[in-house]
PDB file of C-alpha atoms in Angstrom:
ATOM      1  CA  MET A 320      -5.820  30.333 -15.280  1.00 50.00           C
ATOM      2  CA  ARG A 321      -1.888  29.182 -15.285  1.00 47.00           C
ATOM      3  CA  ASN A 322      -1.565  28.750 -11.708  1.00 46.00           C
ATOM      4  CA  TRP A 323      -5.644  26.821 -12.080  1.00 42.00           C
ATOM      5  CA  LEU A 324      -3.972  24.631 -14.240  1.00 43.00           C
ATOM      6  CA  TRP A 325      -1.106  24.200 -12.552  1.00 41.00           C
ATOM      7  CA  ILE A 326      -2.715  23.473  -9.271  1.00 43.00           C
ATOM      8  CA  LEU A 327      -5.017  20.912 -11.017  1.00 42.00           C
ATOM      9  CA  LEU A 328      -2.146  18.958 -12.141  1.00 44.00           C
ATOM     10  CA  ILE A 329       0.209  18.999  -9.061  1.00 44.00           C
ATOM     11  CA  PHE A 330      -2.101  18.785  -6.526  1.00 42.00           C
ATOM     12  CA  PRO A 331      -3.229  15.151  -7.084  1.00 41.00           C
ATOM     13  CA  LEU A 332       0.268  14.610  -7.228  1.00 41.00           C
ATOM     14  CA  ILE A 333       0.737  15.672  -3.912  1.00 40.00           C
ATOM     15  CA  ALA A 334      -2.433  14.038  -2.444  1.00 40.00           C
ATOM     16  CA  ASN A 335      -1.423  10.776  -2.830  1.00 37.00           C
ATOM     17  CA  ALA A 336       2.245  11.071  -1.646  1.00 37.00           C
ATOM     18  CA  SER A 337       3.069   7.547  -0.271  1.00 38.00           C
ATOM     19  CA  TYR A 338       4.291   6.844   3.411  1.00 38.00           C
ATOM     20  CA  ASP A 339       7.790   5.272   3.563  1.00 48.00           C
ATOM     21  CA  ARG A 340       6.814   1.920   5.778  1.00 61.00           C
ATOM     22  CA  ASN A 341      10.128   2.202   7.281  1.00 67.00           C
ATOM     23  CA  THR A 342       9.100   4.329  10.323  1.00 74.00           C
ATOM     24  CA  ALA A 343      10.027   4.595  13.750  1.00 79.00           C
ATOM     25  CA  ARG A 344       7.040   3.923  16.442  1.00 82.00           C
ATOM     26  CA  PRO A 345       7.023   3.236  20.176  1.00 88.00           C
ATOM     27  CA  VAL A 346       6.944  -0.382  21.366  1.00 90.00           C
ATOM     28  CA  ASN A 347       4.211  -1.240  23.485  1.00 92.00           C
ATOM     29  CA  LYS A 348       5.340  -4.648  24.734  1.00 94.00           C
ATOM     30  CA  ILE A 349       7.843  -7.181  23.471  1.00 94.00           C
ATOM     31  CA  VAL A 350       7.136 -10.763  24.373  1.00 95.00           C
ATOM     32  CA  PHE A 351       9.892 -13.699  22.993  1.00 96.00           C
ATOM     33  CA  GLY A 352       9.475 -16.983  22.320  1.00 96.00           C
ATOM     34  CA  HIS A 353      10.029 -19.972  19.390  1.00 97.00           C
ATOM     35  CA  VAL A 354       7.989 -20.614  16.564  1.00 96.00           C
ATOM     36  CA  ASP A 355       5.758 -23.958  16.996  1.00 96.00           C
ATOM     37  CA  SER A 356       4.282 -23.758  13.429  1.00 96.00           C
ATOM     38  CA  VAL A 357       4.553 -21.739  10.117  1.00 95.00           C
ATOM     39  CA  ARG A 358       2.096 -21.925   7.664  1.00 91.00           C
ATOM     40  CA  TYR A 359       2.778 -19.474   4.408  1.00 90.00           C
ATOM     41  CA  ILE A 360      -0.804 -18.037   2.697  1.00 86.00           C
ATOM     42  CA  SER A 361      -0.909 -17.185  -0.736  1.00 83.00           C
ATOM     43  CA  LYS A 362      -4.423 -15.302  -1.039  1.00 79.00           C
ATOM     44  CA  GLU A 363      -5.396 -13.349  -4.624  1.00 76.00           C
ATOM     45  CA  ASP A 364      -8.084 -11.349  -4.035  1.00 69.00           C
ATOM     46  CA  ILE A 365      -9.639  -9.493  -8.001  1.00 67.00           C
ATOM     47  CA  ARG A 366     -10.194  -5.662  -6.568  1.00 66.00           C
ATOM     48  CA  ARG A 367     -11.774  -2.789  -8.632  1.00 64.00           C
ATOM     49  CA  SER A 368     -10.014   0.684  -9.308  1.00 60.00           C
ATOM     50  CA  HIS A 369     -11.634   3.350  -6.876  1.00 58.00           C
ATOM     51  CA  ALA A 370     -11.212   6.149  -9.097  1.00 58.00           C
ATOM     52  CA  ASN A 371     -12.113   9.278  -7.495  1.00 59.00           C
ATOM     53  CA  GLY A 372     -12.900  11.682 -10.342  1.00 68.00           C
ATOM     54  CA  TRP A 373      -9.162  14.065  -9.980  1.00 66.00           C
ATOM     55  CA  GLU A 374      -8.520  12.102 -12.971  1.00 72.00           C
ATOM     56  CA  THR A 375     -10.988  12.404 -14.793  1.00 75.00           C
ATOM     57  CA  LEU A 376     -10.997  15.835 -14.105  1.00 73.00           C
ATOM     58  CA  LEU A 377      -7.493  16.107 -14.844  1.00 76.00           C
ATOM     59  CA  GLY A 378      -8.156  14.261 -18.541  1.00 78.00           C
ATOM     60  CA  GLY A 379     -10.431  16.815 -19.214  1.00 78.00           C
ATOM     61  CA  VAL A 380      -7.899  19.862 -18.655  1.00 82.00           C
ATOM     62  CA  ILE A 381      -5.315  17.874 -20.476  1.00 83.00           C
ATOM     63  CA  GLY A 382      -7.443  17.129 -23.620  1.00 79.00           C
ATOM     64  CA  GLY A 383      -9.225  20.563 -23.991  1.00 79.00           C
ATOM     65  CA  ILE A 384      -5.417  22.311 -23.629  1.00 84.00           C
ATOM     66  CA  ILE A 385      -4.543  19.854 -26.286  1.00 82.00           C
ATOM     67  CA  GLY A 386      -7.791  20.391 -28.018  1.00 77.00           C
ATOM     68  CA  TYR A 387      -7.300  24.303 -28.072  1.00 77.00           C
ATOM     69  CA  GLN A 388      -4.196  24.330 -29.830  1.00 82.00           C
ATOM     70  CA  PHE A 389      -6.053  23.131 -33.407  1.00 80.00           C
ATOM     71  CA  GLY A 390      -8.191  25.850 -35.136  1.00 75.00           C
ATOM     72  CA  GLY A 391      -9.194  28.954 -34.857  1.00 77.00           C
ATOM     73  CA  GLY A 392     -12.126  31.348 -33.907  1.00 79.00           C
ATOM     74  CA  ARG A 393     -14.830  28.870 -33.691  1.00 79.00           C
ATOM     75  CA  GLY A 394     -13.241  25.347 -34.699  1.00 77.00           C
ATOM     76  CA  GLN A 395     -10.962  26.331 -31.985  1.00 76.00           C
ATOM     77  CA  GLN A 396     -13.698  26.486 -29.494  1.00 78.00           C
ATOM     78  CA  VAL A 397     -14.888  22.777 -30.879  1.00 78.00           C
ATOM     79  CA  ALA A 398     -11.547  21.153 -31.221  1.00 77.00           C
ATOM     80  CA  THR A 399     -11.103  22.291 -27.212  1.00 79.00           C
ATOM     81  CA  ALA A 400     -14.448  20.794 -26.357  1.00 81.00           C
ATOM     82  CA  VAL A 401     -13.676  17.711 -28.060  1.00 81.00           C
ATOM     83  CA  GLY A 402     -10.094  17.122 -26.427  1.00 78.00           C
ATOM     84  CA  ALA A 403     -11.972  18.016 -22.893  1.00 81.00           C
ATOM     85  CA  VAL A 404     -14.547  15.084 -23.637  1.00 83.00           C
ATOM     86  CA  ALA A 405     -12.196  13.063 -24.986  1.00 81.00           C
ATOM     87  CA  GLY A 406      -9.147  13.647 -22.338  1.00 77.00           C
ATOM     88  CA  ALA A 407     -12.250  13.382 -19.436  1.00 77.00           C
ATOM     89  CA  GLY A 408     -13.211   9.875 -21.749  1.00 75.00           C
ATOM     90  CA  ILE A 409     -10.365   8.106 -21.993  1.00 74.00           C
ATOM     91  CA  ALA A 410      -8.816   8.953 -18.135  1.00 73.00           C
ATOM     92  CA  GLN A 411     -12.207   7.516 -16.794  1.00 69.00           C
ATOM     93  CA  SER A 412     -12.035   4.336 -18.817  1.00 68.00           C
ATOM     94  CA  GLN A 413      -8.125   3.617 -17.256  1.00 65.00           C
ATOM     95  CA  GLN A 414     -10.115   3.981 -13.935  1.00 60.00           C
ATOM     96  CA  SER A 415     -12.739   1.541 -14.005  1.00 57.00           C
ATOM     97  CA  GLN A 416     -10.475  -1.643 -14.456  1.00 63.00           C
ATOM     98  CA  GLU A 417     -10.133  -4.412 -11.935  1.00 67.00           C
ATOM     99  CA  TYR A 418      -6.884  -5.953 -11.056  1.00 68.00           C
ATOM    100  CA  ARG A 419      -5.531  -9.272  -9.316  1.00 74.00           C
ATOM    101  CA  VAL A 420      -3.695  -8.576  -5.943  1.00 77.00           C
ATOM    102  CA  GLU A 421      -2.112 -11.237  -4.350  1.00 80.00           C
ATOM    103  CA  TYR A 422      -1.085 -10.969  -0.893  1.00 81.00           C
ATOM    104  CA  LYS A 423       1.577 -13.490   0.736  1.00 87.00           C
ATOM    105  CA  LEU A 424       1.383 -13.760   4.156  1.00 88.00           C
ATOM    106  CA  VAL A 425       2.793 -16.277   6.759  1.00 90.00           C
ATOM    107  CA  GLU A 426       0.773 -17.760   9.811  1.00 91.00           C
ATOM    108  CA  LEU A 427       3.104 -17.945  12.857  1.00 94.00           C
ATOM    109  CA  LEU A 428       1.641 -20.087  15.931  1.00 95.00           C
ATOM    110  CA  ILE A 429       4.220 -19.096  18.664  1.00 96.00           C
ATOM    111  CA  LYS A 430       4.788 -20.737  21.913  1.00 96.00           C
ATOM    112  CA  THR A 431       5.819 -17.802  24.132  1.00 95.00           C
ATOM    113  CA  ASP A 432       9.080 -18.622  27.339  1.00 95.00           C
ATOM    114  CA  LYS A 433       6.064 -18.762  29.596  1.00 95.00           C
ATOM    115  CA  GLY A 434       4.120 -21.071  27.944  1.00 95.00           C
ATOM    116  CA  LYS A 435       1.392 -19.257  26.072  1.00 96.00           C
ATOM    117  CA  PHE A 436      -0.034 -19.642  22.367  1.00 96.00           C
ATOM    118  CA  ILE A 437       0.246 -16.673  20.413  1.00 94.00           C
ATOM    119  CA  ASP A 438      -0.953 -16.659  16.598  1.00 94.00           C
ATOM    120  CA  VAL A 439       0.356 -14.247  14.282  1.00 93.00           C
ATOM    121  CA  ILE A 440      -0.689 -13.575  10.548  1.00 91.00           C
ATOM    122  CA  GLN A 441       1.372 -10.936   8.614  1.00 90.00           C
ATOM    123  CA  ASP A 442       3.255 -10.531   5.490  1.00 89.00           C
ATOM    124  CA  VAL A 443       5.990 -12.482   4.106  1.00 89.00           C
ATOM    125  CA  ASP A 444       9.027 -10.392   4.274  1.00 88.00           C
ATOM    126  CA  PRO A 445      11.393 -12.538   1.648  1.00 87.00           C
ATOM    127  CA  ASP A 446      14.142 -11.211   3.763  1.00 88.00           C
ATOM    128  CA  MET A 447      12.966 -12.862   7.108  1.00 89.00           C
ATOM    129  CA  LEU A 448      11.501 -16.452   6.427  1.00 91.00           C
ATOM    130  CA  PHE A 449      10.356 -18.068   9.687  1.00 95.00           C
ATOM    131  CA  HIS A 450      11.497 -22.154  10.307  1.00 94.00           C
ATOM    132  CA  ARG A 451       9.429 -24.344  13.220  1.00 95.00           C
ATOM    133  CA  GLY A 452      12.166 -23.544  16.543  1.00 95.00           C
ATOM    134  CA  ASP A 453      13.088 -20.320  15.643  1.00 95.00           C
ATOM    135  CA  SER A 454      13.658 -18.254  18.261  1.00 96.00           C
ATOM    136  CA  VAL A 455      11.525 -14.744  17.911  1.00 96.00           C
ATOM    137  CA  ARG A 456      10.291 -11.687  19.437  1.00 94.00           C
ATOM    138  CA  ILE A 457       6.356 -10.314  19.242  1.00 94.00           C
ATOM    139  CA  LEU A 458       6.583  -6.391  19.319  1.00 92.00           C
ATOM    140  CA  TYR A 459       3.034  -5.016  19.842  1.00 93.00           C
ATOM    141  CA  PHE A 460       2.182  -1.374  18.811  1.00 90.00           C
ATOM    142  CA  ASP A 461      -0.757   0.778  19.074  1.00 88.00           C
ATOM    143  CA  ASP A 462      -1.819  -0.189  15.532  1.00 86.00           C
ATOM    144  CA  GLY A 463      -1.293  -4.175  15.796  1.00 87.00           C
ATOM    145  CA  VAL A 464       2.202  -6.477  16.324  1.00 90.00           C
ATOM    146  CA  ARG A 465       5.322  -7.773  14.421  1.00 91.00           C
ATOM    147  CA  VAL A 466       6.816 -10.929  14.596  1.00 94.00           C
ATOM    148  CA  ASP A 467      10.997 -10.955  14.260  1.00 92.00           C
ATOM    149  CA  THR A 468      13.268 -13.528  14.705  1.00 91.00           C
ATOM    150  CA  THR A 469      15.978 -12.582  17.477  1.00 87.00           C
ATOM    151  CA  TYR A 470      19.177 -12.531  17.396  1.00 73.00           C
ATOM    152  CA  ASP A 471      21.784 -13.664  20.002  1.00 60.00           C
ATOM    153  CA  SER A 472      22.401 -10.790  21.757  1.00 56.00           C
ATOM    154  CA  ASN A 473      23.404  -9.168  25.587  1.00 50.00           C
ATOM    155  CA  TYR A 474      20.657  -7.130  26.644  1.00 47.00           C
TER     156      TYR A 474
END
């Protein structure tokens, strides 16, 4: 029973592990150019929490464990059941909440060194703000593109 409890408590934490966004990945193509226009966009979105049930189950288990600490005999069984239901109910109410998400994006119209125009919308990086006339490079990956400023260097 104790091993199952650890699995129920620890597995959801491992399953929801996030990936580091600063990972190396192959670049398929690089195009150089200059920013023709910049438009910063702020988009607000209302989202509903997507609960997968693990939180409710975990709340029920924790509530049952806490309830088990009270009473004796039949009273302990009732306290365990009440604790489990209360824990699941509290976890369920916390899951189904709405929250606001604000996306900060930048739209860049870039004139490449070959005279072609490319429009890219990407997340704003506060450490890399763009202005008209900036020298940039467009990095093409398997799953999308990214625009970065270029610096004087000898290739």
